[in-house]
Short mmCIF file of C-alpha atoms in Angstrom, two decimals:
data_model
loop_
_atom_site.label_atom_id
_atom_site.label_comp_id
_atom_site.label_asym_id
_atom_site.label_seq_id
_atom_site.Cartn_x
_atom_site.Cartn_y
_atom_site.Cartn_z
CA MET A 90 47.79 184.97 297.34
CA THR A 91 47.14 182.95 300.49
CA ASP A 92 49.70 180.26 301.29
CA SER A 93 47.89 176.93 301.35
CA THR A 94 50.49 175.47 303.70
CA ALA A 95 49.45 178.01 306.33
CA GLN A 96 45.76 177.16 305.92
CA PRO A 97 45.29 173.39 305.77
CA ASP A 98 41.60 173.80 304.86
CA LEU A 99 42.58 175.19 301.45
CA TRP A 100 42.71 172.60 298.68
CA PRO A 101 44.80 173.49 295.59
CA ALA A 102 42.47 172.76 292.69
CA PRO A 103 44.55 170.92 290.09
CA THR A 104 44.99 172.40 286.63
CA ALA A 105 44.26 170.05 283.74
CA PRO A 106 47.50 168.82 282.13
CA GLY A 107 45.72 168.31 278.82
CA ALA A 108 42.52 166.92 277.35
CA VAL A 109 40.76 164.74 279.91
CA GLU A 110 39.99 161.20 278.75
CA ALA A 111 38.22 159.33 281.52
CA THR A 112 35.41 157.07 282.64
CA VAL A 113 34.07 158.28 285.98
CA THR A 114 31.69 156.20 288.07
CA VAL A 115 29.51 158.65 289.99
CA PRO A 116 27.91 157.52 293.28
CA GLY A 117 24.16 157.17 293.62
CA SER A 118 21.59 159.95 293.68
CA LYS A 119 21.00 161.70 297.01
CA SER A 120 17.49 162.70 295.92
CA VAL A 121 16.51 159.12 295.08
CA THR A 122 18.23 157.62 298.14
CA ASN A 123 16.49 159.89 300.66
CA ARG A 124 13.07 159.55 299.02
CA ALA A 125 13.50 155.78 298.96
CA LEU A 126 14.35 155.72 302.67
CA VAL A 127 11.23 157.69 303.61
CA LEU A 128 8.95 155.54 301.45
CA ALA A 129 10.49 152.33 302.81
CA ALA A 130 9.94 153.58 306.36
CA HIS A 131 6.23 154.07 305.57
CA SER A 132 5.84 150.63 303.95
CA THR A 133 4.00 147.67 305.41
CA GLU A 134 6.81 145.22 304.69
CA PRO A 135 10.62 145.28 304.47
CA GLY A 136 12.36 146.61 301.38
CA TRP A 137 15.82 147.08 299.89
CA VAL A 138 17.67 150.16 298.68
CA ARG A 139 20.64 149.04 296.60
CA ARG A 140 23.67 151.12 295.67
CA PRO A 141 22.49 154.01 297.83
CA LEU A 142 24.52 157.15 298.13
CA ARG A 143 26.47 157.13 301.38
CA SER A 144 27.06 160.79 302.15
CA ARG A 145 26.41 163.22 304.98
CA ASP A 146 22.84 163.96 303.82
CA THR A 147 21.82 160.32 303.40
CA VAL A 148 23.46 159.18 306.64
CA LEU A 149 21.58 161.96 308.44
CA MET A 150 18.33 160.69 306.91
CA ALA A 151 19.02 157.07 307.83
CA ASP A 152 20.06 157.97 311.38
CA ALA A 153 16.94 160.13 311.81
CA LEU A 154 14.64 157.28 310.76
CA ARG A 155 16.47 154.90 313.10
CA THR A 156 15.92 157.40 315.92
CA MET A 157 12.16 157.10 315.27
CA GLY A 158 12.27 153.28 315.36
CA VAL A 159 12.96 152.20 311.76
CA GLN A 160 15.49 149.39 311.40
CA ILE A 161 18.06 149.93 308.64
CA ASP A 162 20.62 147.15 308.15
CA GLU A 163 23.61 147.87 305.93
CA THR A 164 25.35 145.16 303.95
CA VAL A 165 28.09 145.18 301.33
CA ASN A 166 28.15 142.71 298.45
CA PRO A 167 31.58 142.78 296.78
CA SER A 168 30.01 142.14 293.37
CA GLY A 169 26.85 144.21 293.74
CA GLY A 170 27.87 147.09 295.97
CA GLU A 171 26.21 148.32 299.13
CA ALA A 172 22.60 147.53 300.02
CA TRP A 173 20.37 148.77 302.84
CA ARG A 174 17.57 146.61 304.20
CA ILE A 175 14.78 148.77 305.65
CA ILE A 176 12.44 147.12 308.13
CA PRO A 177 9.52 149.41 309.05
CA ALA A 178 8.31 149.64 312.63
CA GLY A 179 5.91 151.75 314.60
CA LEU A 180 7.27 155.30 314.42
CA HIS A 181 7.79 156.75 317.87
CA GLY A 182 9.37 159.43 320.00
CA PRO A 183 10.80 160.90 322.05
CA ALA A 184 13.54 161.62 319.55
CA THR A 185 15.95 164.37 318.59
CA ILE A 186 16.85 164.60 314.92
CA ASP A 187 19.93 166.39 313.60
CA VAL A 188 19.16 167.54 310.05
CA GLY A 189 22.62 169.02 309.45
CA ASN A 190 22.04 171.37 306.52
CA ALA A 191 20.13 168.83 304.45
CA GLY A 192 17.01 170.25 302.85
CA THR A 193 15.54 166.79 302.26
CA VAL A 194 15.95 165.81 305.91
CA MET A 195 14.64 169.06 307.42
CA ARG A 196 11.61 169.10 305.09
CA PHE A 197 10.77 165.43 304.44
CA LEU A 198 10.82 164.31 308.07
CA PRO A 199 8.41 166.64 309.94
CA PRO A 200 5.45 164.93 308.18
CA VAL A 201 6.94 161.57 309.18
CA ALA A 202 7.30 162.81 312.76
CA ALA A 203 3.64 163.90 312.76
CA LEU A 204 2.76 160.23 312.19
CA ALA A 205 4.98 159.07 315.06
CA ASP A 206 3.76 158.41 318.56
CA GLY A 207 5.59 160.96 320.69
CA GLU A 208 7.60 164.14 320.60
CA VAL A 209 10.27 164.65 317.91
CA ARG A 210 12.71 167.57 318.15
CA PHE A 211 14.48 168.90 315.03
CA VAL A 212 17.86 170.70 315.25
CA GLY A 213 20.64 171.31 312.74
CA ASP A 214 23.54 173.41 311.50
CA ALA A 215 23.43 177.19 311.90
CA ARG A 216 22.54 177.70 308.22
CA ALA A 217 19.65 175.24 308.55
CA TYR A 218 17.97 177.64 310.97
CA GLU A 219 17.90 180.28 308.20
CA ARG A 220 16.30 178.08 305.55
CA PRO A 221 12.52 178.26 305.07
CA LEU A 222 10.23 175.57 306.44
CA HIS A 223 7.03 177.61 306.71
CA GLY A 224 5.32 175.79 303.85
CA VAL A 225 5.68 172.39 305.53
CA ILE A 226 4.92 173.66 309.03
CA GLY A 227 1.81 175.59 308.01
CA ALA A 228 0.45 172.75 305.90
CA LEU A 229 0.96 170.15 308.62
CA ARG A 230 -0.88 172.33 311.13
CA LYS A 231 -3.84 172.65 308.75
CA LEU A 232 -3.82 168.87 308.34
CA GLY A 233 -4.04 168.34 312.08
CA ALA A 234 -0.46 168.28 313.39
CA ARG A 235 0.79 170.08 316.48
CA ILE A 236 4.14 171.81 315.92
CA ASP A 237 6.08 174.23 318.14
CA ASP A 238 8.40 176.57 316.22
CA GLU A 239 7.81 179.79 318.21
CA GLY A 240 6.48 181.43 315.05
CA ARG A 241 9.78 181.24 313.18
CA GLY A 242 8.69 179.10 310.25
CA SER A 243 12.09 177.43 310.52
CA LEU A 244 14.25 175.27 312.78
CA PRO A 245 14.55 174.48 315.61
CA LEU A 246 11.10 172.98 316.09
CA THR A 247 9.26 170.19 317.86
CA VAL A 248 6.59 167.96 316.31
CA HIS A 249 4.19 166.40 318.79
CA GLY A 250 3.32 163.20 316.98
CA ALA A 251 -0.05 161.64 317.69
CA GLY A 252 0.49 158.38 315.82
CA SER A 253 -1.71 159.47 312.92
CA LEU A 254 -2.68 162.55 310.94
CA SER A 255 -6.09 163.49 309.57
CA GLY A 256 -4.93 164.75 306.18
CA GLY A 257 -7.33 166.23 303.64
CA SER A 258 -7.04 169.39 301.52
CA VAL A 259 -4.36 172.03 301.98
CA GLU A 260 -2.89 174.97 300.09
CA VAL A 261 0.86 175.60 300.08
CA ASP A 262 3.03 178.33 298.60
CA ALA A 263 5.99 176.25 297.44
CA SER A 264 7.66 178.97 295.37
CA ALA A 265 10.56 178.99 297.89
CA SER A 266 11.20 175.25 297.54
CA SER A 267 9.69 172.33 295.66
CA GLN A 268 10.64 170.24 298.68
CA PHE A 269 7.55 171.61 300.46
CA VAL A 270 5.44 169.66 297.96
CA SER A 271 7.57 166.51 297.98
CA ALA A 272 7.69 166.45 301.79
CA LEU A 273 3.91 166.29 302.07
CA LEU A 274 3.39 163.90 299.16
CA LEU A 275 5.87 161.33 300.50
CA SER A 276 3.89 160.82 303.72
CA ALA A 277 0.43 161.43 302.23
CA PRO A 278 -0.52 157.75 301.73
CA ARG A 279 -0.32 157.36 305.52
CA PHE A 280 -2.72 160.27 306.22
CA ASN A 281 -6.20 159.10 307.22
CA LYS A 282 -7.87 161.06 304.41
CA GLY A 283 -4.94 161.11 302.05
CA LEU A 284 -4.00 164.49 300.64
CA GLU A 285 -5.13 167.07 298.13
CA LEU A 286 -2.35 169.64 297.84
CA ARG A 287 -2.65 172.85 295.84
CA HIS A 288 0.35 175.10 295.16
CA THR A 289 -0.84 178.72 295.34
CA GLY A 290 2.33 180.80 294.95
CA GLY A 291 4.48 181.98 292.07
CA ALA A 292 6.47 179.83 289.69
CA LEU A 293 7.24 176.43 291.17
CA PRO A 294 11.00 175.67 291.14
CA SER A 295 12.69 172.33 290.51
CA VAL A 296 9.63 170.59 289.07
CA PRO A 297 11.65 167.48 288.04
CA HIS A 298 12.18 166.72 291.73
CA ILE A 299 8.41 166.67 292.28
CA ARG A 300 8.02 164.37 289.28
CA MET A 301 10.64 162.11 290.88
CA THR A 302 8.58 162.04 294.08
CA VAL A 303 5.40 161.12 292.20
CA ASP A 304 7.13 158.37 290.22
CA MET A 305 8.67 156.86 293.34
CA LEU A 306 5.35 156.98 295.21
CA ARG A 307 3.73 155.03 292.38
CA ILE A 308 6.53 152.46 292.38
CA ALA A 309 5.80 151.96 296.10
CA GLY A 310 2.12 151.36 295.34
CA ALA A 311 0.57 154.78 296.01
CA LYS A 312 -2.27 156.18 293.94
CA VAL A 313 -1.32 159.69 292.81
CA ASP A 314 -3.05 162.16 290.51
CA ALA A 315 -0.48 164.71 289.36
CA PRO A 316 -0.26 167.65 286.93
CA GLN A 317 2.44 165.81 284.98
CA ASP A 318 -0.25 163.36 283.83
CA GLY A 319 -2.61 166.03 282.54
CA GLY A 320 -4.32 166.56 285.87
CA THR A 321 -5.29 169.88 287.42
CA ARG A 322 -2.48 172.43 287.24
CA ASN A 323 -0.58 172.81 290.54
CA VAL A 324 -2.76 170.20 292.28
CA TRP A 325 -1.66 166.77 293.54
CA ARG A 326 -3.98 164.15 295.02
CA VAL A 327 -2.77 161.11 296.95
CA ALA A 328 -5.19 158.44 298.14
CA PRO A 329 -4.70 156.81 301.54
CA SER A 330 -3.16 153.40 300.98
CA ALA A 331 -0.61 150.87 302.20
CA LEU A 332 2.82 151.15 300.63
CA LEU A 333 4.68 148.02 299.55
CA GLY A 334 8.26 147.14 300.30
CA ARG A 335 10.28 147.35 297.11
CA ASP A 336 13.75 146.35 295.89
CA LEU A 337 15.10 149.57 294.41
CA THR A 338 18.48 150.22 292.80
CA VAL A 339 19.62 153.85 292.92
CA ASP A 340 20.81 155.45 289.67
CA PRO A 341 23.98 157.59 289.59
CA ASP A 342 23.57 161.18 290.78
CA LEU A 343 23.45 163.00 287.46
CA SER A 344 23.85 166.47 288.99
CA ASN A 345 27.08 165.31 290.61
CA ALA A 346 28.24 164.18 287.17
CA GLY A 347 28.23 167.86 286.16
CA PRO A 348 31.80 168.77 287.18
CA PHE A 349 33.22 165.71 285.42
CA LEU A 350 31.30 166.41 282.20
CA ALA A 351 32.45 170.02 282.48
CA ALA A 352 36.04 168.77 282.53
CA ALA A 353 35.53 167.26 279.08
CA LEU A 354 34.00 170.48 277.76
CA ILE A 355 36.67 172.76 279.18
CA THR A 356 39.69 170.67 278.18
CA GLY A 357 38.42 169.47 274.81
CA GLY A 358 38.47 165.91 276.13
CA ARG A 359 36.01 163.08 276.61
CA VAL A 360 34.36 161.81 279.79
CA THR A 361 32.01 158.84 280.12
CA ILE A 362 29.57 158.38 283.02
CA PRO A 363 28.53 154.69 283.21
CA GLY A 364 24.97 153.78 284.14
CA TRP A 365 23.35 156.97 282.82
CA PRO A 366 19.63 156.09 282.69
CA ARG A 367 17.68 156.40 279.47
CA ARG A 368 14.64 157.59 281.42
CA THR A 369 14.94 159.69 284.56
CA THR A 370 13.40 162.63 286.41
CA GLN A 371 16.77 163.78 287.78
CA ALA A 372 17.60 167.43 287.12
CA GLY A 373 21.09 166.44 285.99
CA ASP A 374 19.68 164.81 282.87
CA ALA A 375 19.56 168.34 281.40
CA LEU A 376 23.36 168.64 281.51
CA PRO A 377 24.20 166.91 278.20
CA GLY A 378 21.88 169.23 276.28
CA ILE A 379 23.13 172.33 278.08
CA PHE A 380 26.79 171.45 277.56
CA THR A 381 26.06 170.70 273.90
CA ARG A 382 24.77 174.27 273.54
CA MET A 383 27.99 175.43 275.20
CA GLY A 384 30.19 173.68 272.63
CA GLY A 385 30.26 169.96 273.37
CA SER A 386 28.56 166.90 271.97
CA TYR A 387 27.30 163.73 273.61
CA GLU A 388 26.34 160.14 272.94
CA LEU A 389 24.20 157.86 275.12
CA THR A 390 24.92 154.15 274.67
CA ASP A 391 24.68 150.97 276.74
CA ARG A 392 28.11 151.90 278.12
CA GLY A 393 26.84 155.18 279.53
CA LEU A 394 26.80 158.83 278.55
CA THR A 395 29.90 160.26 276.91
CA LEU A 396 30.42 163.99 276.55
CA THR A 397 33.11 165.32 274.23
CA GLY A 398 34.46 168.84 274.27
CA GLY A 399 34.63 170.72 270.99
CA GLY A 400 37.64 172.88 271.77
CA ARG A 401 35.57 176.03 272.27
CA ILE A 402 33.21 177.12 275.06
CA ASN A 403 30.14 179.07 274.02
CA GLY A 404 28.23 181.46 276.20
CA ILE A 405 24.60 180.61 276.96
CA THR A 406 21.35 182.35 277.78
CA ILE A 407 19.17 179.93 279.68
CA ASP A 408 16.31 179.69 282.18
CA LEU A 409 17.36 177.19 284.87
CA HIS A 410 14.23 177.46 286.99
CA GLU A 411 13.48 173.74 286.89
CA VAL A 412 17.12 172.63 287.28
CA GLY A 413 18.57 175.30 289.55
CA GLU A 414 20.97 172.93 291.31
CA LEU A 415 22.99 172.86 288.07
CA ALA A 416 23.60 176.61 288.15
CA PRO A 417 26.95 176.61 290.02
CA VAL A 418 28.73 174.28 287.59
CA ILE A 419 27.17 176.05 284.58
CA ALA A 420 28.27 179.42 285.98
CA ALA A 421 31.82 178.11 286.35
CA VAL A 422 31.90 176.93 282.73
CA ALA A 423 30.33 180.21 281.57
CA ALA A 424 33.10 182.16 283.31
CA LEU A 425 35.55 180.37 280.98
CA ALA A 426 33.48 180.85 277.79
CA GLU A 427 34.20 183.11 274.84
CA GLU A 428 30.92 185.04 275.00
CA PRO A 429 28.73 186.38 277.81
CA SER A 430 26.09 184.23 279.48
CA GLU A 431 22.90 184.94 281.37
CA LEU A 432 21.39 182.44 283.80
CA SER A 433 17.82 183.21 284.88
CA GLY A 434 14.90 181.70 286.78
CA ILE A 435 17.00 180.89 289.85
CA ALA A 436 16.08 183.47 292.49
CA HIS A 437 15.22 180.54 294.78
CA LEU A 438 18.94 179.66 294.98
CA ARG A 439 19.28 182.47 297.50
CA LEU A 440 17.58 180.11 299.98
CA HIS A 441 19.76 177.02 299.43
CA GLU A 442 22.77 175.83 301.46
CA THR A 443 23.95 179.42 301.10
CA ASP A 444 22.82 182.36 298.97
CA ARG A 445 24.26 180.74 295.88
CA LEU A 446 23.78 183.75 293.61
CA ALA A 447 25.61 186.15 295.91
CA ALA A 448 28.30 183.56 296.61
CA LEU A 449 28.96 182.77 292.94
CA ALA A 450 29.14 186.45 292.03
CA ALA A 451 31.49 187.25 294.92
CA GLU A 452 33.84 184.34 294.35
CA LEU A 453 34.02 184.57 290.56
CA ASN A 454 34.64 188.31 290.81
CA GLY A 455 37.30 187.64 293.43
CA LEU A 456 39.22 185.67 290.78
CA GLY A 457 38.97 188.53 288.29
CA GLY A 458 35.58 187.75 286.77
CA ASP A 459 32.77 190.10 285.82
CA VAL A 460 29.57 188.68 287.29
CA THR A 461 26.46 190.67 288.16
CA GLU A 462 23.46 189.47 290.13
CA THR A 463 20.11 190.06 288.44
CA GLU A 464 16.68 189.82 290.02
CA ASP A 465 16.51 186.10 289.31
CA GLY A 466 19.96 185.01 288.21
CA LEU A 467 23.46 185.92 287.06
CA ARG A 468 24.96 187.83 284.15
CA ILE A 469 28.46 186.54 283.39
CA ARG A 470 30.94 188.38 281.16
CA PRO A 471 34.10 186.34 280.61
CA ARG A 472 37.35 187.94 281.73
CA PRO A 473 40.88 186.54 282.22
CA LEU A 474 40.83 184.87 285.62
CA HIS A 475 43.62 184.52 288.15
CA GLY A 476 44.29 182.36 291.18
CA GLY A 477 43.09 183.01 294.69
CA VAL A 478 40.95 181.61 297.47
CA PHE A 479 37.48 180.45 296.45
CA HIS A 480 35.25 180.44 299.53
CA THR A 481 32.59 177.72 299.55
CA TYR A 482 30.26 178.77 302.41
CA GLU A 483 29.93 175.09 303.41
CA ASP A 484 28.12 174.51 300.10
CA HIS A 485 29.09 171.37 298.19
CA ARG A 486 28.15 172.77 294.78
CA LEU A 487 30.29 175.86 295.31
CA ALA A 488 33.25 173.59 296.04
CA THR A 489 32.83 171.53 292.86
CA ALA A 490 32.34 174.70 290.81
CA ALA A 491 35.68 175.95 292.15
CA ALA A 492 37.35 172.71 291.08
CA VAL A 493 35.97 173.21 287.56
CA LEU A 494 37.50 176.69 287.42
CA GLY A 495 40.81 175.27 288.59
CA LEU A 496 41.03 173.13 285.45
CA ALA A 497 41.86 176.26 283.43
CA VAL A 498 43.00 178.74 286.09
CA LYS A 499 46.20 178.18 288.04
CA ASP A 500 46.44 178.55 291.80
CA VAL A 501 42.75 178.32 292.69
CA LEU A 502 42.56 177.39 296.38
CA VAL A 503 39.26 175.82 297.43
CA GLU A 504 38.20 176.53 300.99
CA ASN A 505 36.87 173.45 302.82
CA VAL A 506 36.62 171.08 299.88
CA ALA A 507 35.51 168.47 302.45
CA THR A 508 32.02 170.01 302.28
CA THR A 509 31.55 167.97 299.07
CA ALA A 510 30.96 164.96 301.36
CA LYS A 511 27.39 166.26 301.71
CA THR A 512 26.47 164.50 298.44
CA LEU A 513 29.72 163.42 296.74
CA PRO A 514 32.06 161.49 299.05
CA ASP A 515 35.73 161.27 298.05
CA PHE A 516 35.35 164.07 295.50
CA PRO A 517 38.99 165.26 295.74
CA GLN A 518 40.22 161.71 295.10
CA LEU A 519 37.84 161.18 292.19
CA TRP A 520 38.86 164.52 290.70
CA THR A 521 42.61 164.08 291.00
CA ALA A 522 42.45 160.48 289.74
CA MET A 523 40.65 161.70 286.61
CA LEU A 524 43.31 164.35 286.00
CA ASP A 525 46.28 162.17 286.88
CA GLU A 526 45.34 159.87 284.04
CA ALA A 527 45.02 162.81 281.66
CA ALA A 528 48.77 163.29 282.11
CA GLY A 529 49.42 159.65 281.19
CA ASP A 530 48.95 157.51 278.13
CA GLY A 531 45.43 156.11 278.43
CA PRO A 532 41.90 156.80 279.61
CA ALA A 533 41.17 156.68 283.31
CA SER A 534 38.52 154.54 284.96
CA VAL A 535 37.63 156.42 288.10
CA GLY A 536 35.13 155.60 290.80
CA PRO A 537 34.62 155.17 294.51
CA GLY A 538 37.42 153.04 295.90
CA ARG A 539 39.53 153.41 292.73
CA GLY A 540 42.46 155.61 291.80
#
């Protein structure tokens, strides 16, 4: 086994000392924060985003909007948390935007740049250049934008903003990413003719994220006709309109709650996530039901959502097409179950921060597991696991999945756990604080700035 002292980028994932009993305050949703920033930038008056997630992806989004002229003032209220005041301005270039490896930034902002006055250049991490953008690029061209990508359908690229965009009707194959749809919808109220968007490809992944986009557009004052309301299947219509500045408070990131809820399931303990909304379009809202099928139980009260482990982990056969971002943590739990599992409907995960299906299979098998890739998912047969290095491929959800495995498997060394800062800042501290209390006499209360 690799010596962690010789490789400082390896984090020893702590093993649970017993049943976890904790309350964990999870930071705000990345998906909501970045959508809120884009909508506020398009508004006709200032707005507030309260309790935003401050992570690599959201800072990249905020910095990119500032580069195009939007004013974002950050304040901290000791009693109410952080708040960002967004003051819209005329979008302009020239600008160079670093998207990192953030799908929301690389896909949501080219339509914004098309509405700017001037040239906007998009660059990013090496992996970002491999991720598909053809749906957004092709649609914007049909709607009147001028984009130079040298035929790649990916980064790097330059948008030659003309200060406005005609808009109108367009067809998009969004089977590679639902973000193609959300990207166009978020800027559609600013298009001269609005937008009629028709998805023409195969099964549309991550539909809850599109529902989130529609809901947030309506909160900002947009008029949207969407399939979720009984409209035409795979067709969205957005009328041209002025967006209003809003005061929005960001809910906790429910997908990032997954590893902590998994800790309760795996250790037979109990974990509470305060602030769990009773109504939400976040993909993570599926976790309580999934983990109940895998042997837990949950209760949603005014205090939050509490998941309790039942002392046994069941295997699961499940289609995760609409909530694919949950697959890594579910795969980690399934590797510790008492029966086989099959996760399907997630072929699109091969195009995420890394090829998540290949990565999960390789890393779980490297610890002694028996995982096989299928055409659209993973087949997981539980085996006794052993310690070793779990490579994360600069993917935050691979890193948190490795931490989940470490609860029950000694000597798991997580490569580059710092990649969790993409959406979950201070994850190692949150994780160890939760487990430190499990070794003590009472329940932990863990959150940013605590422990």
